[in-house]
Coordinates of C-alpha atoms in Angstrom, one line a residue:
Chain A
M1 CA -39.5 53.7 -44.6
S2 CA -37.1 56.6 -44.3
V3 CA -34.3 57.3 -46.8
G4 CA -31.7 56.4 -44.2
S5 CA -33.1 53.0 -43.3
R6 CA -33.7 52.2 -47.0
L7 CA -30.0 53.1 -47.7
T8 CA -28.9 50.9 -44.8
A9 CA -30.9 48.0 -46.0
A10 CA -29.7 48.5 -49.6
T11 CA -26.0 48.6 -48.8
G12 CA -26.4 45.8 -46.3
I13 CA -24.4 47.8 -43.9
D14 CA -26.5 46.9 -40.9
R15 CA -25.3 43.3 -41.3
Y16 CA -21.9 44.4 -40.1
F17 CA -23.3 46.4 -37.2
E18 CA -25.8 44.0 -35.7
S19 CA -23.9 43.4 -32.5
P20 CA -21.1 45.2 -30.8
A21 CA -18.8 42.2 -31.5
Q22 CA -19.5 42.3 -35.2
R23 CA -19.0 46.1 -35.2
R24 CA -15.6 45.7 -33.6
E25 CA -14.7 43.0 -36.1
A26 CA -15.7 45.3 -39.0
L27 CA -13.8 48.3 -37.6
L28 CA -10.7 46.2 -37.0
G29 CA -10.9 44.8 -40.5
I30 CA -11.0 48.3 -41.9
A31 CA -8.2 49.5 -39.7
L32 CA -6.0 46.6 -40.7
I33 CA -6.5 47.1 -44.5
L34 CA -6.2 50.9 -44.2
P35 CA -2.4 51.1 -44.5
S36 CA -2.5 49.1 -47.7
V37 CA -5.4 51.1 -49.2
L38 CA -3.7 54.4 -48.2
L39 CA -0.4 53.4 -49.7
I40 CA -1.9 52.1 -53.0
S41 CA -4.1 55.2 -53.2
A42 CA -1.2 57.6 -52.7
V43 CA 1.3 55.9 -55.0
I44 CA -1.0 54.5 -57.7
L45 CA -4.6 55.8 -57.7
Y46 CA -3.9 59.5 -57.0
P47 CA -1.1 59.7 -59.6
I48 CA -3.3 58.1 -62.3
V49 CA -6.0 60.8 -61.6
Y50 CA -3.4 63.5 -61.4
N51 CA -1.9 62.2 -64.7
V52 CA -5.2 63.0 -66.5
Y53 CA -4.9 66.6 -65.4
L54 CA -1.2 66.8 -66.2
S55 CA -1.8 65.5 -69.7
F56 CA -3.8 68.7 -70.5
T57 CA -1.0 71.0 -69.3
T58 CA 2.5 72.1 -69.9
V59 CA 4.6 71.4 -66.8
P60 CA 7.3 74.0 -66.0
L61 CA 10.7 72.7 -64.9
N62 CA 10.4 74.4 -61.5
P63 CA 8.3 72.2 -59.3
N64 CA 7.0 75.2 -57.4
Q65 CA 5.3 76.7 -60.4
A66 CA 1.9 75.4 -61.3
P67 CA 1.3 73.6 -64.7
T68 CA -0.4 75.8 -67.3
W69 CA -3.6 74.5 -68.9
V70 CA -3.2 73.9 -72.7
G71 CA -6.3 71.9 -73.4
L72 CA -5.9 69.2 -76.1
Q73 CA -2.7 70.5 -77.4
N74 CA -0.6 67.6 -76.1
Y75 CA -2.9 65.0 -77.7
L76 CA -3.0 66.9 -81.0
E77 CA 0.7 67.0 -81.0
L78 CA 0.8 63.2 -80.5
V79 CA -1.7 62.1 -83.1
T80 CA 0.0 64.3 -85.7
S81 CA 3.6 63.2 -84.8
Q82 CA 5.3 60.5 -86.8
R83 CA 7.5 59.5 -83.9
F84 CA 4.4 58.6 -81.9
W85 CA 2.9 56.4 -84.6
G86 CA 6.3 54.9 -85.3
A87 CA 6.6 54.1 -81.5
F88 CA 3.1 52.6 -81.6
R89 CA 4.0 50.3 -84.5
T90 CA 7.3 49.3 -82.9
T91 CA 5.4 48.5 -79.6
M92 CA 2.9 46.4 -81.5
V93 CA 5.6 44.4 -83.3
F94 CA 7.6 44.0 -80.1
T95 CA 4.6 43.0 -78.0
V96 CA 3.2 40.5 -80.5
G97 CA 6.6 39.0 -81.3
S98 CA 7.8 38.7 -77.8
T99 CA 4.4 37.3 -76.6
V100 CA 4.1 34.7 -79.3
F101 CA 7.7 33.5 -79.2
S102 CA 7.9 33.3 -75.4
T103 CA 4.6 31.5 -75.2
L104 CA 5.6 29.0 -77.9
A105 CA 9.0 28.4 -76.5
G106 CA 7.5 28.1 -73.0
L107 CA 5.0 25.5 -74.2
A108 CA 7.6 23.5 -76.1
V109 CA 9.9 23.4 -73.0
A110 CA 7.0 22.5 -70.7
L111 CA 6.1 19.6 -73.0
L112 CA 9.7 18.5 -72.9
F113 CA 9.6 18.5 -69.1
D114 CA 6.3 16.7 -68.8
R115 CA 8.0 13.4 -67.9
E116 CA 10.3 11.8 -65.3
F117 CA 14.0 12.1 -65.9
R118 CA 17.0 12.3 -63.7
G119 CA 17.8 15.9 -62.6
R120 CA 14.4 17.2 -63.5
R121 CA 14.1 19.4 -60.5
L122 CA 17.5 21.0 -61.0
A123 CA 16.9 21.5 -64.7
R124 CA 13.5 23.0 -64.0
G125 CA 15.1 25.5 -61.6
L126 CA 17.9 26.4 -64.0
V127 CA 15.5 27.0 -66.8
L128 CA 13.8 29.7 -64.7
L129 CA 17.0 31.7 -64.3
P130 CA 16.6 34.0 -67.4
H131 CA 13.3 35.2 -65.9
V132 CA 14.3 35.8 -62.3
T133 CA 17.8 37.4 -62.5
P134 CA 18.1 41.2 -62.4
I135 CA 17.3 42.7 -65.8
I136 CA 20.4 44.9 -65.6
A137 CA 22.7 41.9 -65.5
V138 CA 21.1 39.9 -68.3
A139 CA 20.7 42.9 -70.5
F140 CA 24.4 43.8 -70.3
V141 CA 25.5 40.2 -71.0
W142 CA 23.3 40.2 -74.1
Q143 CA 24.8 43.6 -75.1
F144 CA 28.3 42.1 -74.7
M145 CA 27.5 38.8 -76.4
L146 CA 26.1 40.7 -79.3
S147 CA 28.8 43.3 -79.6
P148 CA 30.3 43.1 -83.1
L149 CA 33.9 43.3 -81.9
W150 CA 34.1 41.0 -78.9
G151 CA 30.8 39.2 -78.8
A152 CA 30.5 35.5 -78.9
I153 CA 27.3 35.5 -81.0
P154 CA 28.4 37.6 -84.1
N155 CA 31.6 35.6 -84.0
M156 CA 29.7 32.3 -84.1
L157 CA 27.3 33.6 -86.8
A158 CA 30.2 34.8 -88.9
E159 CA 31.8 31.3 -88.7
W160 CA 28.6 29.8 -90.0
G161 CA 28.6 32.4 -92.7
L162 CA 25.3 34.0 -91.5
Y163 CA 26.6 37.4 -90.5
S164 CA 29.4 39.6 -91.8
S165 CA 28.3 43.1 -90.9
Q166 CA 30.6 45.3 -88.8
T167 CA 27.6 47.1 -87.3
G168 CA 26.2 45.3 -84.3
L169 CA 22.9 43.7 -84.3
L170 CA 21.7 46.2 -81.7
D171 CA 23.1 49.2 -83.5
Q172 CA 21.0 49.3 -86.6
R173 CA 17.3 49.7 -86.6
S174 CA 16.5 46.8 -88.9
T175 CA 18.1 44.2 -86.7
A176 CA 17.7 45.8 -83.3
L177 CA 13.9 45.2 -83.2
P178 CA 14.2 41.4 -83.9
T179 CA 17.0 41.2 -81.4
V180 CA 14.9 42.9 -78.7
V181 CA 12.1 40.5 -79.5
A182 CA 14.5 37.5 -79.2
F183 CA 15.7 38.9 -75.9
G184 CA 12.1 39.3 -74.7
A185 CA 11.3 35.7 -75.7
W186 CA 14.4 34.4 -73.9
R187 CA 13.7 36.5 -70.8
N188 CA 10.1 35.5 -70.5
F189 CA 9.7 32.0 -71.9
P190 CA 10.3 30.6 -68.3
F191 CA 7.2 32.4 -67.2
A192 CA 5.1 30.6 -69.7
F193 CA 7.0 27.4 -69.1
L194 CA 6.2 27.5 -65.4
L195 CA 2.5 28.0 -65.9
F196 CA 2.3 25.3 -68.5
V197 CA 4.3 22.8 -66.5
A198 CA 2.1 23.2 -63.5
R199 CA -1.0 22.8 -65.6
L200 CA 0.4 19.7 -67.5
Q201 CA 1.0 17.9 -64.2
A202 CA -2.6 18.3 -63.4
I203 CA -3.7 16.2 -66.4
P204 CA -4.2 12.7 -65.2
E205 CA -2.1 10.0 -66.8
S206 CA -5.2 7.8 -67.0
M207 CA -6.5 10.1 -69.8
Y208 CA -3.5 9.3 -71.9
E209 CA -3.7 5.6 -71.1
A210 CA -7.4 5.5 -72.2
A211 CA -6.4 7.2 -75.4
R212 CA -3.6 4.8 -76.0
I213 CA -5.9 1.8 -75.5
D214 CA -8.2 3.4 -78.1
G215 CA -5.2 3.5 -80.4
A216 CA -4.5 7.2 -80.4
G217 CA -1.0 8.1 -81.5
A218 CA 1.1 10.7 -79.7
V219 CA 0.1 13.5 -82.1
A220 CA -3.6 12.6 -81.6
Q221 CA -3.0 12.5 -77.8
F222 CA -1.5 15.9 -77.9
K223 CA -4.2 17.4 -80.1
D224 CA -7.2 15.8 -78.3
I225 CA -6.0 15.8 -74.7
T226 CA -3.1 18.1 -74.0
L227 CA -4.1 21.1 -76.1
P228 CA -7.8 21.3 -74.9
E229 CA -6.6 20.9 -71.3
L230 CA -4.1 23.8 -71.8
K231 CA -6.5 26.2 -73.6
G232 CA -7.3 28.3 -70.5
T233 CA -3.6 28.5 -69.4
I234 CA -2.6 29.5 -72.9
A235 CA -5.1 32.3 -72.9
I236 CA -3.9 33.5 -69.5
V237 CA -0.3 33.4 -70.5
V238 CA -0.9 35.3 -73.8
L239 CA -3.0 38.0 -72.2
L240 CA -0.7 38.6 -69.2
R241 CA 2.4 38.6 -71.4
F242 CA 0.7 41.0 -73.8
I243 CA -0.2 43.4 -71.0
W244 CA 3.3 43.3 -69.6
E245 CA 5.2 43.4 -72.8
F246 CA 3.1 46.3 -74.0
N247 CA 4.4 48.3 -71.0
A248 CA 7.9 46.8 -70.8
F249 CA 10.5 49.5 -70.3
A250 CA 13.8 48.4 -68.8
Q251 CA 13.8 45.2 -70.9
V252 CA 14.1 47.3 -74.1
W253 CA 15.8 50.4 -72.8
L254 CA 18.8 48.7 -71.3
L255 CA 19.5 46.6 -74.3
T256 CA 19.5 49.2 -77.0
R257 CA 18.5 52.8 -77.6
R258 CA 17.5 52.1 -81.3
V259 CA 14.1 50.6 -80.5
V260 CA 11.7 53.2 -79.3
T261 CA 8.5 51.7 -77.9
L262 CA 5.7 53.8 -76.4
P263 CA 6.9 53.4 -72.8
I264 CA 10.4 54.5 -73.9
F265 CA 8.9 57.4 -75.9
A266 CA 7.0 58.5 -72.8
Y267 CA 10.1 58.2 -70.6
Q268 CA 12.3 60.2 -73.0
T269 CA 9.7 62.8 -73.5
A270 CA 9.1 63.3 -69.8
F271 CA 12.6 62.9 -68.4
A272 CA 15.1 63.6 -71.2
N273 CA 13.2 66.4 -72.9
F274 CA 11.4 67.4 -69.7
E275 CA 8.1 67.8 -71.6
Q276 CA 6.2 66.2 -68.7
G277 CA 2.7 67.3 -69.9
L278 CA 3.3 65.5 -73.2
G279 CA 4.8 62.5 -71.3
A280 CA 1.7 62.4 -69.2
A281 CA -0.5 62.3 -72.3
I282 CA 1.5 59.3 -73.6
S283 CA 1.3 57.6 -70.2
L284 CA -2.5 58.1 -70.1
L285 CA -2.9 56.5 -73.6
L286 CA -0.8 53.6 -72.3
F287 CA -2.9 53.4 -69.2
I288 CA -6.2 53.3 -71.2
I289 CA -4.9 50.6 -73.5
Q290 CA -3.7 48.6 -70.5
A291 CA -7.0 49.1 -68.6
M292 CA -8.8 47.7 -71.6
F293 CA -6.7 44.6 -71.5
V294 CA -7.1 44.3 -67.7
V295 CA -10.9 44.6 -68.1
G296 CA -10.8 42.0 -70.9
F297 CA -8.7 39.7 -68.7
I298 CA -11.1 40.0 -65.8
T299 CA -14.3 39.5 -67.9
L300 CA -12.6 36.4 -69.5
F301 CA -11.3 34.8 -66.4
G302 CA -12.8 36.4 -63.3
E303 CA -10.7 38.0 -60.6
D304 CA -10.0 34.8 -58.8
K305 CA -8.1 33.2 -61.7
L306 CA -4.8 34.8 -60.9
Chain B
M1 CA 17.2 32.5 -81.1
I2 CA 14.3 31.9 -83.3
G3 CA 16.2 29.2 -85.0
T4 CA 16.9 27.4 -81.8
I5 CA 13.2 27.7 -80.7
V6 CA 12.1 26.1 -84.0
A7 CA 14.7 23.4 -83.5
Q8 CA 13.6 22.9 -80.0
A9 CA 9.9 22.7 -81.0
S10 CA 10.6 20.2 -83.8
A11 CA 12.7 18.1 -81.4
S12 CA 9.9 17.9 -78.9
L13 CA 7.5 17.1 -81.8
R14 CA 9.8 14.2 -82.7
V15 CA 9.4 13.0 -79.2
L16 CA 5.7 13.3 -79.6
K17 CA 5.7 11.2 -82.7
T18 CA 7.4 8.3 -81.0
G19 CA 5.1 8.4 -78.0
Y20 CA 4.1 11.0 -75.6
R21 CA 5.3 10.5 -72.0
N22 CA 6.3 7.0 -73.0
D23 CA 8.8 6.5 -75.8
S24 CA 11.5 4.4 -77.6
W25 CA 15.3 4.9 -77.4
L26 CA 15.1 7.1 -80.5
G27 CA 12.5 9.3 -78.8
R28 CA 14.8 9.4 -75.8
L29 CA 17.7 10.5 -77.9
G30 CA 15.5 13.3 -79.3
F31 CA 14.4 14.2 -75.9
Y32 CA 17.9 14.5 -74.5
A33 CA 19.0 16.5 -77.5
A34 CA 16.1 18.9 -77.0
L35 CA 16.8 19.1 -73.3
V36 CA 20.5 19.9 -73.8
L37 CA 19.6 22.6 -76.4
T38 CA 17.1 24.1 -74.0
M39 CA 19.6 24.3 -71.2
V40 CA 22.3 25.8 -73.5
V41 CA 20.0 28.5 -74.7
A42 CA 18.7 29.3 -71.2
L43 CA 22.1 29.3 -69.5
F44 CA 24.6 30.4 -72.2
P45 CA 24.4 34.1 -71.2
F46 CA 25.1 33.3 -67.6
Y47 CA 28.1 31.3 -68.7
V48 CA 29.4 34.2 -70.7
M49 CA 28.8 36.5 -67.7
L50 CA 30.9 34.3 -65.4
V51 CA 33.7 33.5 -67.9
T52 CA 34.1 37.2 -68.9
S53 CA 34.2 38.4 -65.3
L54 CA 37.1 36.0 -64.7
S55 CA 39.0 36.6 -67.9
P56 CA 42.0 39.0 -68.2
D57 CA 41.4 42.0 -70.4
D58 CA 43.5 40.8 -73.3
A59 CA 41.4 37.6 -73.5
I60 CA 38.1 39.7 -73.5
Y61 CA 39.3 42.1 -76.2
S62 CA 41.1 39.6 -78.4
S63 CA 40.3 39.6 -82.1
D64 CA 39.6 35.9 -81.9
P65 CA 37.3 35.4 -78.9
S66 CA 37.2 32.0 -77.4
L67 CA 34.3 30.4 -75.5
L68 CA 36.6 28.7 -73.1
P69 CA 38.6 30.7 -70.6
E70 CA 42.3 30.5 -71.2
A71 CA 43.4 32.2 -68.0
V72 CA 41.5 33.0 -64.9
T73 CA 41.9 36.2 -62.9
L74 CA 40.0 37.9 -60.1
S75 CA 41.3 41.3 -61.0
H76 CA 37.9 42.6 -62.2
Y77 CA 36.4 41.8 -58.8
T78 CA 39.3 43.4 -56.9
V79 CA 38.9 46.5 -59.0
L80 CA 35.2 46.7 -58.1
F81 CA 35.9 46.5 -54.4
G82 CA 39.3 48.2 -54.2
S83 CA 39.4 51.1 -56.6
E84 CA 38.1 54.7 -56.3
T85 CA 36.8 54.6 -59.8
F86 CA 33.8 52.4 -59.2
A87 CA 31.6 52.9 -56.2
F88 CA 30.4 49.3 -56.5
T89 CA 30.4 48.7 -52.7
S90 CA 28.2 51.7 -52.2
Y91 CA 25.7 50.6 -54.9
F92 CA 25.6 47.2 -53.4
L93 CA 24.9 48.5 -49.9
N94 CA 22.3 50.9 -51.1
S95 CA 20.5 48.2 -52.9
A96 CA 20.7 45.9 -49.9
I97 CA 19.3 48.7 -47.6
V98 CA 16.5 49.7 -50.0
A99 CA 15.5 46.1 -50.7
S100 CA 15.5 45.0 -47.0
V101 CA 13.5 48.0 -45.8
T102 CA 11.0 47.7 -48.6
A103 CA 10.5 44.0 -48.0
S104 CA 10.0 44.6 -44.3
F105 CA 7.5 47.4 -44.8
S106 CA 5.7 45.3 -47.4
L107 CA 5.5 42.3 -45.1
V108 CA 4.2 44.2 -42.1
V109 CA 1.5 46.0 -44.1
G110 CA 0.8 42.9 -46.0
V111 CA 0.3 40.6 -43.0
I112 CA -2.3 42.7 -41.4
G113 CA -4.0 43.5 -44.7
A114 CA -4.1 39.9 -45.8
Y115 CA -5.5 38.8 -42.5
S116 CA -8.2 41.4 -42.7
F117 CA -9.1 40.2 -46.2
T118 CA -9.4 36.5 -45.1
R119 CA -10.8 36.6 -41.6
L120 CA -12.7 39.8 -41.0
T121 CA -15.9 40.8 -42.6
F122 CA -16.4 44.5 -43.3
P123 CA -18.1 46.5 -46.0
G124 CA -15.9 46.8 -49.1
N125 CA -13.7 43.7 -48.4
G126 CA -14.4 42.1 -51.8
F127 CA -14.1 45.4 -53.6
V128 CA -10.7 46.2 -52.1
R129 CA -9.5 42.7 -52.8
R130 CA -10.5 43.0 -56.5
G131 CA -8.8 46.4 -56.6
V132 CA -5.5 44.8 -55.4
V133 CA -5.8 42.2 -58.2
V134 CA -6.2 45.0 -60.8
V135 CA -3.3 47.0 -59.4
Y136 CA -1.0 43.9 -60.0
M137 CA -1.4 44.3 -63.7
L138 CA -0.5 48.0 -63.9
S139 CA 3.1 48.8 -64.6
S140 CA 5.4 51.5 -63.4
I141 CA 5.5 53.4 -66.7
T142 CA 1.8 54.5 -66.4
V143 CA 2.4 56.3 -63.1
I144 CA 6.0 57.4 -63.4
V145 CA 5.3 60.9 -64.8
P146 CA 2.7 62.0 -62.2
L147 CA 4.5 60.2 -59.4
F148 CA 7.7 62.2 -60.1
Q149 CA 5.6 65.4 -59.8
V150 CA 4.3 64.2 -56.5
I151 CA 7.7 63.2 -55.2
A152 CA 9.1 66.5 -56.4
T153 CA 6.4 68.5 -54.7
L154 CA 7.0 66.6 -51.4
G155 CA 10.7 67.4 -51.7
L156 CA 11.6 63.7 -51.8
V157 CA 13.7 63.7 -55.0
D158 CA 17.0 62.0 -54.3
T159 CA 16.0 60.5 -51.0
R160 CA 15.9 56.8 -50.1
L161 CA 12.4 57.5 -48.7
S162 CA 11.0 57.9 -52.2
L163 CA 12.2 54.4 -53.0
F164 CA 11.0 52.9 -49.7
I165 CA 7.5 54.2 -50.4
T166 CA 7.2 53.4 -54.1
Y167 CA 8.8 50.0 -53.8
T168 CA 6.6 49.0 -50.9
V169 CA 3.6 49.8 -53.0
S170 CA 4.9 47.9 -56.0
T171 CA 5.5 44.8 -53.9
L172 CA 2.4 45.1 -51.8
P173 CA -0.1 43.4 -54.2
L174 CA 2.1 40.4 -54.5
T175 CA 2.7 40.2 -50.7
L176 CA -1.0 40.5 -50.0
Y177 CA -1.9 37.9 -52.6
M178 CA 0.6 35.3 -51.4
L179 CA -0.4 35.8 -47.8
W180 CA -4.1 35.8 -48.2
N181 CA -3.9 32.6 -50.3
Y182 CA -1.9 31.0 -47.5
F183 CA -4.1 32.4 -44.6
E184 CA -7.1 31.0 -46.3
S185 CA -5.6 27.5 -46.2
L186 CA -5.0 27.7 -42.4
P187 CA -7.8 26.1 -40.3
V188 CA -9.8 28.7 -38.6
E189 CA -10.4 26.5 -35.6
I190 CA -6.9 27.2 -34.3
E191 CA -7.6 30.9 -34.1
E192 CA -11.0 30.3 -32.6
A193 CA -9.4 28.2 -29.9
A194 CA -6.9 31.0 -29.2
M195 CA -9.6 33.6 -28.9
L196 CA -11.5 31.4 -26.5
D197 CA -8.4 31.3 -24.4
G198 CA -8.6 35.0 -24.2
Y199 CA -6.3 36.2 -27.0
S200 CA -7.4 39.3 -28.8
R201 CA -7.5 39.4 -32.6
L202 CA -4.2 41.2 -32.8
E203 CA -2.6 38.8 -30.4
T204 CA -3.9 35.9 -32.5
I205 CA -2.4 37.4 -35.6
F206 CA 1.1 37.9 -34.2
Q207 CA 1.3 35.0 -31.8
I208 CA -0.7 32.3 -33.7
V209 CA -1.0 33.1 -37.4
V210 CA 2.5 34.6 -38.0
P211 CA 4.4 31.6 -36.4
L212 CA 2.2 29.2 -38.4
S213 CA 2.9 31.1 -41.7
L214 CA 6.7 31.5 -41.3
P215 CA 7.8 29.7 -44.5
V216 CA 5.4 31.7 -46.7
L217 CA 6.3 34.9 -44.9
V218 CA 10.0 34.3 -45.8
A219 CA 9.0 33.6 -49.4
A220 CA 6.9 36.8 -49.5
F221 CA 9.8 38.8 -48.0
L222 CA 12.2 37.4 -50.6
F223 CA 10.0 38.1 -53.5
A224 CA 9.5 41.7 -52.4
F225 CA 13.3 41.9 -51.9
K226 CA 13.9 40.6 -55.4
I227 CA 11.5 43.1 -57.0
A228 CA 13.2 46.0 -55.1
W229 CA 16.7 44.7 -55.9
N230 CA 15.9 44.5 -59.6
E231 CA 13.9 47.7 -60.0
Y232 CA 15.2 50.2 -62.5
I233 CA 12.8 52.9 -63.6
F234 CA 11.8 54.5 -60.3
A235 CA 15.4 54.6 -59.1
S236 CA 16.6 56.1 -62.4
V237 CA 14.1 58.9 -62.2
F238 CA 14.1 59.6 -58.4
L239 CA 17.8 59.3 -57.6
K240 CA 20.4 61.9 -58.5
S241 CA 23.5 61.7 -56.3
Q242 CA 26.2 59.1 -56.8
A243 CA 26.2 58.1 -53.1
K244 CA 22.5 56.9 -53.2
L245 CA 22.5 55.0 -56.5
T246 CA 21.3 51.4 -56.4
L247 CA 22.9 48.6 -58.4
P248 CA 20.9 48.7 -61.6
I249 CA 21.6 52.5 -62.0
G250 CA 25.2 52.2 -60.8
I251 CA 26.1 49.4 -63.2
E252 CA 24.5 51.3 -66.1
Q253 CA 26.6 54.4 -65.2
M254 CA 29.7 52.3 -65.1
N255 CA 29.0 51.0 -68.5
A256 CA 28.1 54.4 -69.9
N257 CA 30.9 56.4 -68.3
F258 CA 33.8 54.2 -69.2
Q259 CA 35.0 52.5 -72.4
N260 CA 35.8 48.8 -72.4
V261 CA 35.0 47.9 -68.9
W262 CA 33.2 44.7 -69.9
G263 CA 35.2 42.6 -67.4
Q264 CA 34.1 44.8 -64.5
V265 CA 30.6 45.2 -65.7
M266 CA 30.2 41.4 -66.0
A267 CA 31.8 41.0 -62.5
A268 CA 29.3 43.5 -61.2
S269 CA 26.4 41.8 -63.0
F270 CA 27.4 38.5 -61.6
L271 CA 27.5 39.8 -58.0
T272 CA 24.1 41.4 -58.6
T273 CA 22.7 38.1 -59.8
L274 CA 24.3 36.0 -57.0
P275 CA 22.0 37.0 -54.1
I276 CA 18.9 36.3 -56.4
I277 CA 20.2 32.9 -57.3
I278 CA 20.8 32.0 -53.6
M279 CA 17.3 33.2 -52.7
F280 CA 15.9 31.3 -55.5
L281 CA 17.1 28.0 -54.1
Y282 CA 14.5 28.6 -51.3
L283 CA 11.9 30.3 -53.5
E284 CA 11.6 27.6 -56.2
Q285 CA 8.7 25.9 -54.5
Y286 CA 6.7 29.2 -54.5
M287 CA 7.6 30.2 -58.0
V288 CA 4.2 29.7 -59.7
E289 CA 2.5 32.0 -57.2
G290 CA 5.3 34.5 -57.1
L291 CA 5.7 34.9 -60.8
T292 CA 2.1 35.0 -61.9
A293 CA 1.4 37.6 -59.3
G294 CA 4.5 39.7 -60.1
G295 CA 3.1 42.2 -62.5
V296 CA 5.9 44.6 -61.6
E297 CA 8.7 44.8 -64.0
G298 CA 11.9 43.5 -62.7

């Protein structure tokens, strides 16, 4: 057997080219998917590869000059910089906090909606609003609501005796991070809610009836039926939220400049300080962390799960 | 916020104690209390947005802010459209253009791509499909630095074309995903019958499959529109001149360049939100698919 025919057999390529009709089908299939593949390659895959190169260089301001190779310098600068590790810690706190709270709130609201009541459809639609409206609009309302001078929230908190500071919640580091976490939870709980509600509806009522006949109380029903049935969905929600919160940019950046997460650190480095090589190094680290989570996601759930 | 979440969770636990999916009047009371609390937490910011946009300045900047509007005025809206200071109309039109063009590109490329995935066998089909799923999960921040270099090298900085291209790609995975899910549910017999009648593949796609998929095509278009309408980071890096700014960047500049323009900023925010809410009335039924697949920030 020649190398060529062995290769053909191994790749199974001949399957597609048995008859002229099948060959036409295969070529048409490739032609139709080609625009998508080219666009994604040009805007996502090529930049990711190019980013690896950029991260080992210093990029001059003039786009016509070539970047200069500096080896590992950018990475050394990062691992020895306190700002980087500070941003890393902030990112972890923000990501974990926002993921946990949005998932818990989403689960609680989904359980609340798991029954018939008048106006359920409308209420369900309204609950989704925090997640679907433009980030710019909701970020600015939160800024306004939280502003120490005119905001409704500090005013309310002051009346209850919980808050007396003249500095805004978003203006000092110690309160800005919890506020950003709260905003993340508010913005994203509808996402968790929606997935949980869909899954809850798929649990047959008969399972609950059987449990009630066996004398199971509501807590037991929740623990033994609802929770096990939701396990997969909980894992998906947590993992997806974790991936997206880790890379969240506008959600934090538009609310306050006091919370510096890694994506914001990368953005500032590349586009405010114009140290694009260093920015590329941060992006690459972000990409590697993200890729690990994506791979984890796929091995856990398979690519058909989404 | 955390307090309300805890209150909410304990309220729903109270419902649980008295009977899950099936409860007494006490449980019902707890249920409605929790429901009202949830709606208040979810919607309060939108209420503030609307009320502030309609309040005169002295009510907004009073030392004793009130939650109920005392007087109603449309002056913030007329300022947005009438004055030279804010280029709101231009931001709005730019966003509308960018979002429509993006959604149209994405739909055309998506229809043929998704059809190819579902109905045509070719080497690499499964591989490319998996690749699309992975691309969903990546976010803008990981490509923004090198992408800016590419855009700069191509001389596309401060052009709408830079947004058309990058937004089309950010929305493409979602469009492909929604459409291939739907195409798979279409009975293949209809297409076979059409081809027996002498239609070519391409004619089948555009004359049989597209008309059959109209509702989902509209949904995919609107989701792509929404992503482009909400997008912040690409626009903030690629655009430079005032005349080309989209709404998110424009509103941010309004807020940054002027002191105490909260009334106008809230009016602008409300007008930015409005199209999304209107679309959403149609999109609600597609929400589960659209949101889980929308890895793109927005």
